[in-house]
């Protein structure tokens, strides 16, 4: 039986076609990964290797000097490095927690209950999936001015609570994964809606809230926020790293080290949660 | 008391009972709705303030002259007339945005789809590794600035050094400030960092397709992988295709910070100036909010229109 099964898996796949397709895939993969490997490699290069001509791709005598220099550059700045990191961790943690809680509650109401306006609310949310933070930043600047939120942590945290993509994914996933019969049974047993939400629905959609955590954390971690924040001591880690990276060739080694620090967190978080995210995205589809 | 009266009274009692019951029903219903709103409103209010409000107020202020300090004054269509007839930079920004969106949007969409489709045949562990490879650039945010080192204008830039070593170039090219090369390089970097949420949705969508469809298709005369893709795979994942399209349009029209990070702001002769760059210029630097609102309103309209067309096109997939 086994060989037959293996044959079935290769339905409609010719060997030549496979070779061609995997060749293209490898080329594209190289295009994606080489700049990142180059970044890691130059972050480990000692000074003399950075300026060698022609430039070398791989490092010969790896050293951690650039990371030490990065630390020195950062602690020598007007605002200490730890403050940028503190800011980013603070807004990432509060922003992510608030977003997952509020979006899940709203998604629960939209997915599992019918009330006046629920359809319209969801329609508005689907349309505004189009408008990401980059295009609404300037109009948002006016809103935040009127609310006196400019130049505070709240300017970065509160909008993150209302992020559209998270709610959309959570609602779609709950609709598929949480069955009405389970909720009905709990209601008959006298469970309140909050209990239904917190003790029944939420444990069933663990992949979805993990996904929301990752996406929200990624956005907040990569947040520059310079439109809304002007005080140096409130600026983010990403902003500080961007300044060093933008220092360009003069600081190539330190810049590489900064880039490695910036990408290592979101990439490793993604590696560990990948299967959950893919499961959630399975429910992401839109109906016509 | 005659029989009529009795029955009338009984009817009355019934009536009273019924209204009481109804009252209780509406009371229960109201209580139920109140719970629903308690769950949904905290999010929805914040969402409205920071996502719906910006869209609505920018339409309103686009008809005014407003600098954040004084009371806005109504000036009709003047902002729009000025944008299209007097502001050469804006016309250039529209052109650049549409070039960038028209090139990077479809290419990154198709690239995401084809890569997701190809790696769907791989073993699960290999598929996981390849997913990380392709998704890592878009996860890394600011790291795209590493391209400024690769394309640096002196011989220590990786591309210049390499081309000079091979004898193709005699002297370094100023990749990021020479008008000839800026737009192509920006396109390459955008494509590099563009496999985002839509890509993950495609991977998930492909995994969710029932394998028996392929067997049935083979019996019905599907001969090769391309026919299978068009007639079976794509129609089965149409909801994910729609979602991916929205994500693509959203990021293609939002291109701005990548450009200013790579080639500076403003770019040489505005060669890669986008609508979002222009919006930041007038809104974030000059505080001409009425004018900036008109730019934003045009951007929103262009995105809604593109979305409408693309969703219509996607309905034709597999026909």
Coordinates of C-alpha atoms in Angstrom, one line a residue:
Chain A
X1 CA 0.0 0.0 0.0
X2 CA 2.7 2.4 0.9
X3 CA 4.4 3.0 -2.5
X4 CA 0.9 3.6 -4.0
X5 CA 0.3 6.4 -1.4
X6 CA 3.6 8.0 -2.2
X7 CA 2.6 8.0 -5.9
X8 CA -0.7 9.7 -5.1
X9 CA 1.1 12.5 -3.4
X10 CA 3.0 13.3 -6.6
X11 CA -0.2 13.6 -8.6
X12 CA 0.2 16.0 -11.6
X13 CA 3.9 16.6 -10.9
X14 CA 6.5 15.9 -13.6
X15 CA 10.1 15.5 -12.6
X16 CA 11.3 18.1 -15.0
X17 CA 8.7 20.6 -13.7
X18 CA 9.8 19.8 -10.2
X19 CA 13.4 20.6 -11.0
X20 CA 12.5 23.9 -12.6
X21 CA 10.2 25.0 -9.8
X22 CA 12.7 24.1 -7.1
X23 CA 15.4 25.9 -9.0
X24 CA 13.4 29.1 -9.0
X25 CA 12.5 28.6 -5.4
X26 CA 16.1 28.3 -4.4
X27 CA 17.0 31.5 -6.4
X28 CA 14.3 33.5 -4.7
X29 CA 15.2 32.0 -1.3
X30 CA 18.8 33.2 -1.8
X31 CA 17.5 36.6 -2.7
X32 CA 15.6 36.7 0.6
X33 CA 18.1 35.2 3.0
X34 CA 21.5 36.5 1.6
X35 CA 21.1 40.1 2.8
X36 CA 20.2 38.8 6.3
X37 CA 23.2 36.4 6.3
X38 CA 25.4 39.3 5.1
X39 CA 24.1 41.4 8.0
X40 CA 24.9 38.7 10.5
X41 CA 28.2 38.1 8.9
X42 CA 29.2 41.8 8.9
X43 CA 28.1 42.1 12.5
X44 CA 30.8 39.6 13.4
X45 CA 33.6 41.1 11.3
X46 CA 36.6 42.8 12.9
X47 CA 37.5 46.3 11.7
X48 CA 40.1 45.3 9.1
X49 CA 37.7 42.8 7.4
X50 CA 35.0 45.5 7.1
X51 CA 37.2 47.7 4.9
X52 CA 38.9 45.0 2.8
X53 CA 38.5 45.4 -1.0
X54 CA 36.8 43.6 -2.7
X55 CA 34.3 43.2 0.1
X56 CA 34.0 39.7 1.4
X57 CA 30.7 38.0 2.1
X58 CA 31.6 35.7 4.9
X59 CA 33.6 36.6 8.0
X60 CA 37.0 35.0 8.6
X61 CA 37.9 35.9 12.1
X62 CA 34.5 36.4 13.9
X63 CA 34.5 38.7 16.8
X64 CA 31.9 40.1 19.2
X65 CA 33.6 43.5 19.2
X66 CA 30.8 45.2 17.2
X67 CA 28.2 44.2 19.8
X68 CA 30.4 45.6 22.6
X69 CA 30.8 48.8 20.5
X70 CA 27.1 49.0 19.9
X71 CA 26.6 48.8 23.7
X72 CA 29.2 51.5 24.2
X73 CA 27.7 53.8 21.5
X74 CA 24.2 53.3 23.0
X75 CA 25.3 54.0 26.6
X76 CA 27.2 57.1 25.5
X77 CA 24.0 58.7 23.9
X78 CA 22.1 61.5 25.6
X79 CA 19.4 59.1 26.6
X80 CA 20.8 55.8 27.9
X81 CA 20.2 52.7 25.8
X82 CA 18.2 51.0 28.6
X83 CA 15.6 53.8 28.4
X84 CA 14.9 53.1 24.7
X85 CA 14.6 49.4 25.5
X86 CA 12.4 50.1 28.5
X87 CA 10.1 52.3 26.3
X88 CA 9.7 49.6 23.7
X89 CA 9.1 46.8 26.2
X90 CA 6.6 48.9 28.0
X91 CA 4.5 49.9 25.0
X92 CA 4.8 46.4 23.5
X93 CA 3.6 44.6 26.7
X94 CA 0.7 47.0 27.5
X95 CA -0.3 47.5 23.9
X96 CA -0.3 43.8 23.1
X97 CA -2.2 42.8 26.3
X98 CA -4.8 45.4 25.8
X99 CA -5.2 44.6 22.1
X100 CA -5.6 40.8 22.7
X101 CA -8.2 41.4 25.5
X102 CA -10.3 44.0 23.8
X103 CA -10.2 42.5 20.3
X104 CA -11.0 39.0 21.6
X105 CA -14.0 40.3 23.5
X106 CA -15.3 42.2 20.5
X107 CA -14.6 39.3 18.2
X108 CA -16.6 37.0 20.6
X109 CA -19.6 39.3 20.5
X110 CA -19.4 39.6 16.7
X111 CA -18.8 35.9 16.0
X112 CA -21.2 34.3 18.4
X113 CA -24.0 36.8 19.0
X114 CA -26.4 38.8 16.9
X115 CA -27.2 42.3 18.1
X116 CA -28.4 45.4 16.3
X117 CA -25.4 46.9 14.4
X118 CA -23.2 43.8 14.6
X119 CA -23.2 43.3 10.8
X120 CA -22.4 46.9 10.1
X121 CA -19.6 46.9 12.7
X122 CA -18.0 44.0 11.0
X123 CA -18.4 45.5 7.5
X124 CA -16.7 48.7 8.6
X125 CA -13.8 46.6 10.1
X126 CA -13.4 44.6 6.8
X127 CA -13.2 47.8 4.7
X128 CA -10.7 49.5 7.0
X129 CA -8.4 46.5 6.8
X130 CA -7.2 48.5 3.8
X131 CA -6.0 51.5 5.8
X132 CA -2.9 50.6 7.7
X133 CA -1.1 52.8 10.1
X134 CA 1.1 54.3 7.4
X135 CA -1.7 56.0 5.6
X136 CA -3.7 57.1 8.6
X137 CA -0.7 58.5 10.5
X138 CA -1.2 62.2 9.5
X139 CA -5.0 62.4 10.1
X140 CA -4.3 60.5 13.3
X141 CA -1.9 63.3 14.3
X142 CA -4.9 65.7 14.4
X143 CA -7.0 63.3 16.5
X144 CA -4.2 62.9 19.0
X145 CA -3.6 66.6 19.2
X146 CA -7.2 67.1 20.2
X147 CA -7.0 64.3 22.7
X148 CA -3.8 65.7 24.2
X149 CA -2.1 62.4 23.6
X150 CA 0.9 63.6 21.6
X151 CA 4.3 62.9 23.1
X152 CA 3.0 60.4 25.6
X153 CA 3.3 56.6 25.7
X154 CA -0.5 56.5 25.1
X155 CA 0.0 57.8 21.5
X156 CA 1.6 54.5 20.7
X157 CA -0.3 52.2 23.0
X158 CA -4.0 53.1 22.6
X159 CA -4.1 53.0 18.8
X160 CA -2.5 49.5 19.0
X161 CA -5.5 48.4 21.1
X162 CA -7.7 49.1 18.1
X163 CA -5.6 47.4 15.5
X164 CA -7.9 46.0 12.8
X165 CA -6.1 42.9 11.6
X166 CA -6.2 41.2 15.0
X167 CA -9.9 41.6 15.4
X168 CA -10.6 40.3 11.9
X169 CA -8.5 37.2 12.4
X170 CA -9.9 36.5 15.9
X171 CA -13.5 36.9 14.7
X172 CA -13.0 34.6 11.7
X173 CA -11.2 32.0 13.8
X174 CA -13.9 32.0 16.6
X175 CA -16.6 31.6 14.0
X176 CA -15.0 28.4 12.8
X177 CA -13.7 27.0 16.1
X178 CA -16.2 27.8 18.8
X179 CA -19.4 25.9 18.3
X180 CA -22.7 27.4 19.4
X181 CA -23.8 24.1 21.1
X182 CA -21.0 24.3 23.6
X183 CA -21.8 27.8 24.5
X184 CA -25.6 26.9 24.7
X185 CA -24.8 24.0 27.0
X186 CA -22.8 26.2 29.3
X187 CA -25.6 28.8 29.3
X188 CA -28.1 26.2 30.5
X189 CA -25.6 25.3 33.3
X190 CA -25.9 28.9 34.3
X191 CA -22.6 30.3 33.0
X192 CA -22.5 34.0 32.4
X193 CA -21.4 35.4 29.0
X194 CA -18.1 36.4 30.6
X195 CA -17.6 32.9 31.8
X196 CA -18.5 31.6 28.3
X197 CA -16.0 33.9 26.8
X198 CA -13.1 33.5 29.3
X199 CA -13.4 29.8 30.2
X200 CA -14.9 28.2 27.1
X201 CA -14.2 30.3 24.0
X202 CA -10.7 31.6 24.8
X203 CA -9.1 28.3 25.5
X204 CA -10.5 26.9 22.2
X205 CA -8.9 29.7 20.2
X206 CA -5.4 29.5 21.6
X207 CA -3.7 29.6 18.2
X208 CA -5.6 32.8 17.4
X209 CA -4.6 34.8 20.5
X210 CA -1.0 33.6 20.1
X211 CA -1.2 35.0 16.5
X212 CA -2.6 38.3 17.8
X213 CA 0.2 38.5 20.4
X214 CA 2.9 37.9 17.7
X215 CA 1.4 40.4 15.2
X216 CA 0.8 43.1 17.8
X217 CA 4.2 42.5 19.4
X218 CA 5.9 42.6 16.0
X219 CA 4.2 45.9 15.1
X220 CA 5.0 47.5 18.4
X221 CA 8.6 46.2 18.5
X222 CA 9.2 47.7 15.0
X223 CA 7.4 51.0 15.8
X224 CA 9.3 54.1 15.2
X225 CA 6.5 56.5 16.2
X226 CA 8.5 59.6 15.5
X227 CA 5.3 61.3 14.1
X228 CA 3.7 61.2 17.6
X229 CA 6.7 61.3 20.0
X230 CA 9.1 64.2 20.1
X231 CA 10.8 63.8 23.5
X232 CA 14.0 61.9 23.2
X233 CA 13.4 60.0 26.4
X234 CA 10.1 58.6 25.2
X235 CA 11.5 57.4 21.8
X236 CA 11.6 53.7 21.0
X237 CA 14.4 51.1 20.7
X238 CA 13.6 50.8 17.0
X239 CA 14.1 54.5 16.5
X240 CA 17.5 54.3 18.3
X241 CA 18.6 51.3 16.2
X242 CA 17.4 53.0 13.1
X243 CA 19.6 56.0 13.9
X244 CA 22.6 53.7 14.2
X245 CA 21.8 51.8 11.0
X246 CA 21.2 55.1 9.1
X247 CA 24.8 56.0 10.2
X248 CA 25.6 53.9 7.2
X249 CA 29.0 52.7 6.1
X250 CA 31.0 54.6 8.7
X251 CA 29.5 52.4 11.3
X252 CA 29.0 49.3 9.2
X253 CA 30.0 46.9 11.9
X254 CA 28.0 48.5 14.7
X255 CA 25.1 48.9 12.2
X256 CA 25.2 45.2 11.5
X257 CA 25.2 44.4 15.2
X258 CA 22.2 46.8 15.7
X259 CA 20.3 45.1 12.8
X260 CA 21.0 41.6 14.3
X261 CA 19.6 42.7 17.6
X262 CA 16.5 44.2 15.9
X263 CA 15.6 41.1 13.9
X264 CA 16.6 38.4 16.3
X265 CA 13.6 39.0 18.6
X266 CA 10.7 38.9 16.1
X267 CA 12.2 36.2 14.0
X268 CA 12.9 33.8 16.9
X269 CA 9.4 34.4 18.3
X270 CA 7.9 33.6 14.9
X271 CA 9.9 30.3 14.7
X272 CA 8.4 29.1 17.9
X273 CA 4.9 30.0 17.1
X274 CA 4.7 29.4 13.4
X275 CA 2.3 26.4 13.5
X276 CA -0.2 28.4 15.5
X277 CA 0.0 31.3 13.2
X278 CA -0.6 29.2 10.1
X279 CA -3.5 27.5 11.8
X280 CA -5.1 30.9 12.5
X281 CA -4.5 32.2 9.0
X282 CA -6.4 29.2 7.7
X283 CA -9.6 31.0 8.9
X284 CA -8.5 34.4 7.5
X285 CA -10.4 34.0 4.2
X286 CA -12.9 36.7 3.0
X287 CA -16.4 36.0 1.7
X288 CA -17.5 37.8 -1.3
Chain B
X1 CA -72.1 37.0 34.9
X2 CA -72.9 35.5 31.5
X3 CA -70.6 33.2 29.5
X4 CA -69.5 36.0 27.3
X5 CA -68.3 38.1 30.1
X6 CA -66.4 35.2 31.6
X7 CA -64.6 34.4 28.4
X8 CA -63.8 38.1 27.9
X9 CA -62.3 38.3 31.4
X10 CA -60.3 35.1 30.8
X11 CA -59.1 36.7 27.6
X12 CA -58.2 39.8 29.4
X13 CA -56.2 37.8 31.9
X14 CA -54.5 36.0 29.1
X15 CA -53.7 39.4 27.5
X16 CA -52.2 40.7 30.7
X17 CA -50.1 37.5 31.1
X18 CA -48.9 37.8 27.5
X19 CA -47.9 41.4 27.8
X20 CA -46.1 40.6 31.0
X21 CA -44.3 37.8 29.1
X22 CA -43.4 40.1 26.3
X23 CA -42.2 42.7 28.7
X24 CA -39.9 40.1 30.3
X25 CA -38.8 39.0 26.8
X26 CA -37.9 42.5 25.8
X27 CA -36.2 43.0 29.1
X28 CA -34.2 39.8 28.6
X29 CA -33.4 40.9 25.1
X30 CA -32.3 44.3 26.2
X31 CA -30.1 42.7 28.9
X32 CA -28.7 40.4 26.3
X33 CA -27.9 43.3 23.9
X34 CA -26.3 45.3 26.7
X35 CA -24.0 42.4 27.3
X36 CA -23.1 42.2 23.6
X37 CA -22.4 45.9 23.6
X38 CA -20.3 45.7 26.8
X39 CA -18.2 43.1 25.0
X40 CA -17.8 44.9 21.7
X41 CA -17.8 48.6 22.5
X42 CA -14.5 49.0 24.3
X43 CA -12.7 47.8 21.2
X44 CA -15.0 49.4 18.7
X45 CA -14.8 52.9 20.2
X46 CA -11.0 52.9 20.2
X47 CA -11.1 51.4 16.6
X48 CA -13.4 54.2 15.5
X49 CA -11.3 57.0 17.1
X50 CA -8.0 55.9 15.5
X51 CA -9.0 54.2 12.3
X52 CA -12.5 55.4 11.2
X53 CA -12.1 59.0 12.5
X54 CA -8.9 59.7 10.6
X55 CA -10.6 58.7 7.3
X56 CA -13.7 60.8 8.0
X57 CA -12.0 63.9 9.3
X58 CA -9.6 64.0 6.4
X59 CA -12.5 64.1 4.0
X60 CA -14.0 66.9 6.0
X61 CA -10.8 69.0 6.3
X62 CA -9.9 68.4 2.7
X63 CA -12.4 71.2 1.9
X64 CA -10.8 73.6 4.3
X65 CA -7.7 75.7 4.9
X66 CA -6.5 74.5 8.3
X67 CA -3.2 74.8 10.1
X68 CA -4.0 73.3 13.5
X69 CA -3.8 76.8 15.2
X70 CA -6.6 78.8 13.7
X71 CA -10.2 77.9 13.0
X72 CA -10.5 76.0 9.7
X73 CA -12.0 78.1 6.9
X74 CA -14.1 76.5 4.1
X75 CA -12.5 76.8 0.7
X76 CA -14.4 74.3 -1.4
X77 CA -12.4 72.4 -3.9
X78 CA -9.4 74.7 -3.8
X79 CA -7.1 72.1 -2.2
X80 CA -7.9 69.5 -4.9
X81 CA -7.5 72.1 -7.7
X82 CA -4.1 73.1 -6.3
X83 CA -3.0 69.5 -6.0
X84 CA -3.7 68.5 -9.5
X85 CA -3.0 71.8 -11.3
X86 CA -0.3 73.6 -9.4
X87 CA 1.6 71.0 -7.4
X88 CA 4.0 69.3 -9.8
X89 CA 5.5 67.3 -7.0
X90 CA 2.1 65.7 -6.2
X91 CA 1.6 64.7 -9.8
X92 CA 5.0 63.1 -9.7
X93 CA 4.1 61.4 -6.4
X94 CA 1.0 60.0 -7.9
X95 CA 3.0 58.7 -10.8
X96 CA 5.6 57.1 -8.6
X97 CA 3.0 55.6 -6.2
X98 CA 1.1 54.0 -9.1
X99 CA 4.3 52.7 -10.6
X100 CA 5.4 51.2 -7.3
X101 CA 1.9 49.9 -6.5
X102 CA 1.4 48.5 -10.0
X103 CA 4.8 46.7 -10.0
X104 CA 5.3 45.6 -6.4
X105 CA 1.6 44.9 -5.6
X106 CA 0.9 42.2 -8.3
X107 CA 4.5 40.8 -8.3
X108 CA 4.7 40.4 -4.5
X109 CA 1.1 38.9 -4.5
X110 CA 2.0 36.4 -7.2
X111 CA 5.3 35.7 -5.7
X112 CA 3.7 35.0 -2.3
X113 CA 1.1 32.7 -4.0
X114 CA 3.6 30.8 -6.1
X115 CA 6.1 30.3 -3.3
X116 CA 3.3 29.2 -0.9
X117 CA 2.0 26.8 -3.6
X118 CA 5.5 25.3 -4.3
X119 CA 6.4 24.8 -0.7
X120 CA 3.1 23.1 0.0
X121 CA 4.5 20.0 -1.7
X122 CA 7.5 19.9 0.7
X123 CA 7.8 17.9 3.9
X124 CA 6.4 19.8 6.9
X125 CA 9.8 20.5 8.6
X126 CA 11.3 21.8 5.3
X127 CA 8.2 23.8 4.7
X128 CA 8.5 25.4 8.1
X129 CA 12.2 26.3 7.4
X130 CA 11.4 27.8 4.0
X131 CA 8.5 29.8 5.5
X132 CA 10.9 31.4 8.0
X133 CA 13.4 32.2 5.2
X134 CA 10.7 34.0 3.1
X135 CA 8.9 35.7 5.9
X136 CA 12.0 36.9 7.9
X137 CA 12.6 40.0 5.8
X138 CA 9.1 41.4 6.5
X139 CA 9.4 40.6 10.2
X140 CA 12.6 42.5 10.5
X141 CA 11.3 46.1 10.1
X142 CA 14.1 48.6 10.1
X143 CA 16.7 45.9 9.0
X144 CA 15.9 46.8 5.4
X145 CA 18.3 49.7 6.0
X146 CA 21.0 47.1 5.5
X147 CA 20.4 47.6 1.8
X148 CA 21.8 51.1 2.1
X149 CA 25.1 49.4 3.1
X150 CA 24.9 47.0 0.2
X151 CA 24.1 49.8 -2.3
X152 CA 26.4 52.3 -0.7
X153 CA 27.9 54.9 -3.1
X154 CA 31.6 54.2 -2.6
X155 CA 33.7 51.2 -3.4
X156 CA 33.1 49.7 0.0
X157 CA 29.4 49.2 -0.8
X158 CA 29.0 45.5 -1.5
X159 CA 27.4 45.9 -5.0
X160 CA 29.9 48.5 -6.2
X161 CA 32.9 46.5 -4.8
X162 CA 31.7 43.3 -6.4
X163 CA 31.0 44.9 -9.8
X164 CA 34.4 46.7 -9.8
X165 CA 36.2 43.5 -8.9
X166 CA 34.6 41.7 -11.8
X167 CA 35.7 44.6 -14.1
X168 CA 32.1 45.6 -15.0
X169 CA 32.5 49.0 -13.4
X170 CA 35.4 51.4 -13.4
X171 CA 34.1 53.7 -10.7
X172 CA 31.5 53.3 -8.1
X173 CA 27.9 54.2 -9.0
X174 CA 25.8 56.4 -6.6
X175 CA 23.0 53.9 -6.5
X176 CA 20.7 55.6 -4.0
X177 CA 21.1 59.2 -5.3
X178 CA 21.2 58.7 -9.0
X179 CA 17.8 59.1 -10.6
X180 CA 18.5 56.3 -13.0
X181 CA 18.8 53.6 -10.3
X182 CA 16.7 54.8 -7.4
X183 CA 13.3 53.5 -8.5
X184 CA 14.5 50.0 -9.5
X185 CA 16.4 49.6 -6.3
X186 CA 13.4 50.8 -4.2
X187 CA 11.3 48.2 -6.1
X188 CA 13.8 45.4 -5.3
X189 CA 13.9 46.2 -1.6
X190 CA 10.1 46.5 -1.4
X191 CA 9.8 43.1 -3.0
X192 CA 12.4 41.7 -0.6
X193 CA 10.4 42.8 2.4
X194 CA 6.9 42.3 1.0
X195 CA 6.0 38.6 1.8
X196 CA 3.9 39.4 4.8
X197 CA 0.5 38.4 6.2
X198 CA -0.9 37.5 2.8
X199 CA 1.8 35.0 2.3
X200 CA 1.0 33.2 5.6
X201 CA -2.7 33.2 4.6
X202 CA -1.8 31.5 1.3
X203 CA 0.2 28.9 3.1
X204 CA -2.7 28.2 5.5
X205 CA -5.2 28.2 2.7
X206 CA -3.3 25.6 0.7
X207 CA -3.0 23.4 3.6
X208 CA -6.7 23.5 4.2
X209 CA -7.7 22.2 0.7
X210 CA -9.2 18.7 0.7
X211 CA -6.7 16.3 -0.9
X212 CA -9.5 14.3 -2.5
X213 CA -10.3 17.3 -4.8
X214 CA -6.9 16.6 -6.6
X215 CA -7.7 13.0 -7.1
X216 CA -11.1 13.8 -8.4
X217 CA -9.5 16.4 -10.7
X218 CA -7.0 13.9 -12.1
X219 CA -9.8 11.5 -13.0
X220 CA -11.7 14.4 -14.6
X221 CA -8.8 15.1 -16.9
X222 CA -6.5 17.6 -15.1
X223 CA -3.2 16.8 -16.8
X224 CA -0.5 19.0 -15.2
X225 CA 0.3 21.1 -12.2
X226 CA -0.8 24.4 -13.9
X227 CA -4.2 23.1 -14.7
X228 CA -4.5 21.8 -11.2
X229 CA -3.6 25.2 -9.9
X230 CA -6.1 27.1 -12.0
X231 CA -9.0 24.7 -11.9
X232 CA -8.8 23.2 -8.4
X233 CA -6.3 25.0 -6.1
X234 CA -7.1 28.6 -6.7
X235 CA -10.9 28.3 -6.7
X236 CA -10.7 26.4 -3.4
X237 CA -8.7 29.1 -1.7
X238 CA -10.6 32.1 -3.1
X239 CA -11.4 33.6 0.4
X240 CA -7.6 33.6 1.2
X241 CA -6.9 35.2 -2.2
X242 CA -9.3 38.0 -1.4
X243 CA -7.7 38.5 2.0
X244 CA -4.2 38.5 0.5
X245 CA -5.3 41.1 -2.0
X246 CA -6.5 43.4 0.6
X247 CA -3.2 43.1 2.5
X248 CA -1.3 43.7 -0.7
X249 CA -3.2 46.8 -1.7
X250 CA -2.9 48.1 1.9
X251 CA 0.9 47.8 1.8
X252 CA 1.4 48.8 -1.8
X253 CA -0.3 52.2 -1.4
X254 CA 1.3 52.7 2.1
X255 CA 4.8 52.7 0.7
X256 CA 6.6 55.7 2.1
X257 CA 8.9 55.0 5.0
X258 CA 10.8 52.4 3.1
X259 CA 11.5 55.0 0.4
X260 CA 12.6 57.7 2.8
X261 CA 14.8 55.2 4.7
X262 CA 16.6 54.1 1.6
X263 CA 17.0 57.2 -0.5
X264 CA 16.4 59.9 2.0
X265 CA 13.7 62.5 2.3
X266 CA 13.2 64.2 0.0
X267 CA 14.7 62.0 -2.6
X268 CA 16.9 63.4 -5.4
X269 CA 14.6 65.5 -7.6
X270 CA 11.6 63.7 -6.0
X271 CA 12.5 60.7 -8.2
X272 CA 10.9 58.2 -5.8
X273 CA 8.6 60.6 -3.9
X274 CA 5.3 58.8 -3.0
X275 CA 1.9 60.0 -2.0
X276 CA 2.6 58.9 1.6
X277 CA 5.8 60.9 1.5
X278 CA 3.9 63.9 0.2
X279 CA 1.3 63.5 3.0
X280 CA 4.1 63.4 5.6
X281 CA 5.7 66.5 4.1
X282 CA 2.5 68.6 4.3
X283 CA 1.0 67.1 7.4
X284 CA 4.0 66.3 9.6
X285 CA 6.4 69.1 8.6
X286 CA 4.5 72.0 7.2
X287 CA 1.3 71.5 9.2
X288 CA -0.9 72.4 6.2
X289 CA -3.6 70.1 7.5
X290 CA -6.3 71.0 5.0
X291 CA -4.0 70.3 2.1
X292 CA -2.6 67.2 3.7
X293 CA -6.2 66.0 4.3
X294 CA -7.0 66.3 0.6
X295 CA -3.9 64.2 -0.2
X296 CA -5.1 61.6 2.3
X297 CA -8.6 61.6 0.9
X298 CA -7.3 61.0 -2.6
X299 CA -5.1 58.1 -1.3
X300 CA -8.1 56.5 0.5
X301 CA -10.3 56.8 -2.6
X302 CA -7.6 55.2 -4.8
X303 CA -7.2 52.3 -2.3
X304 CA -11.0 51.7 -2.2
X305 CA -11.3 51.8 -5.9
X306 CA -8.3 49.4 -6.5
X307 CA -9.8 47.1 -3.9
X308 CA -13.1 47.1 -5.7
X309 CA -11.6 46.3 -9.0
X310 CA -9.3 43.5 -7.6
X311 CA -12.1 41.8 -5.8
X312 CA -14.2 41.8 -9.0
X313 CA -11.2 40.3 -10.8
X314 CA -10.7 37.6 -8.2
X315 CA -14.2 36.4 -8.7
X316 CA -13.2 35.3 -12.1
X317 CA -10.5 33.0 -10.9
X318 CA -10.9 29.4 -12.1
X319 CA -13.7 30.2 -14.7

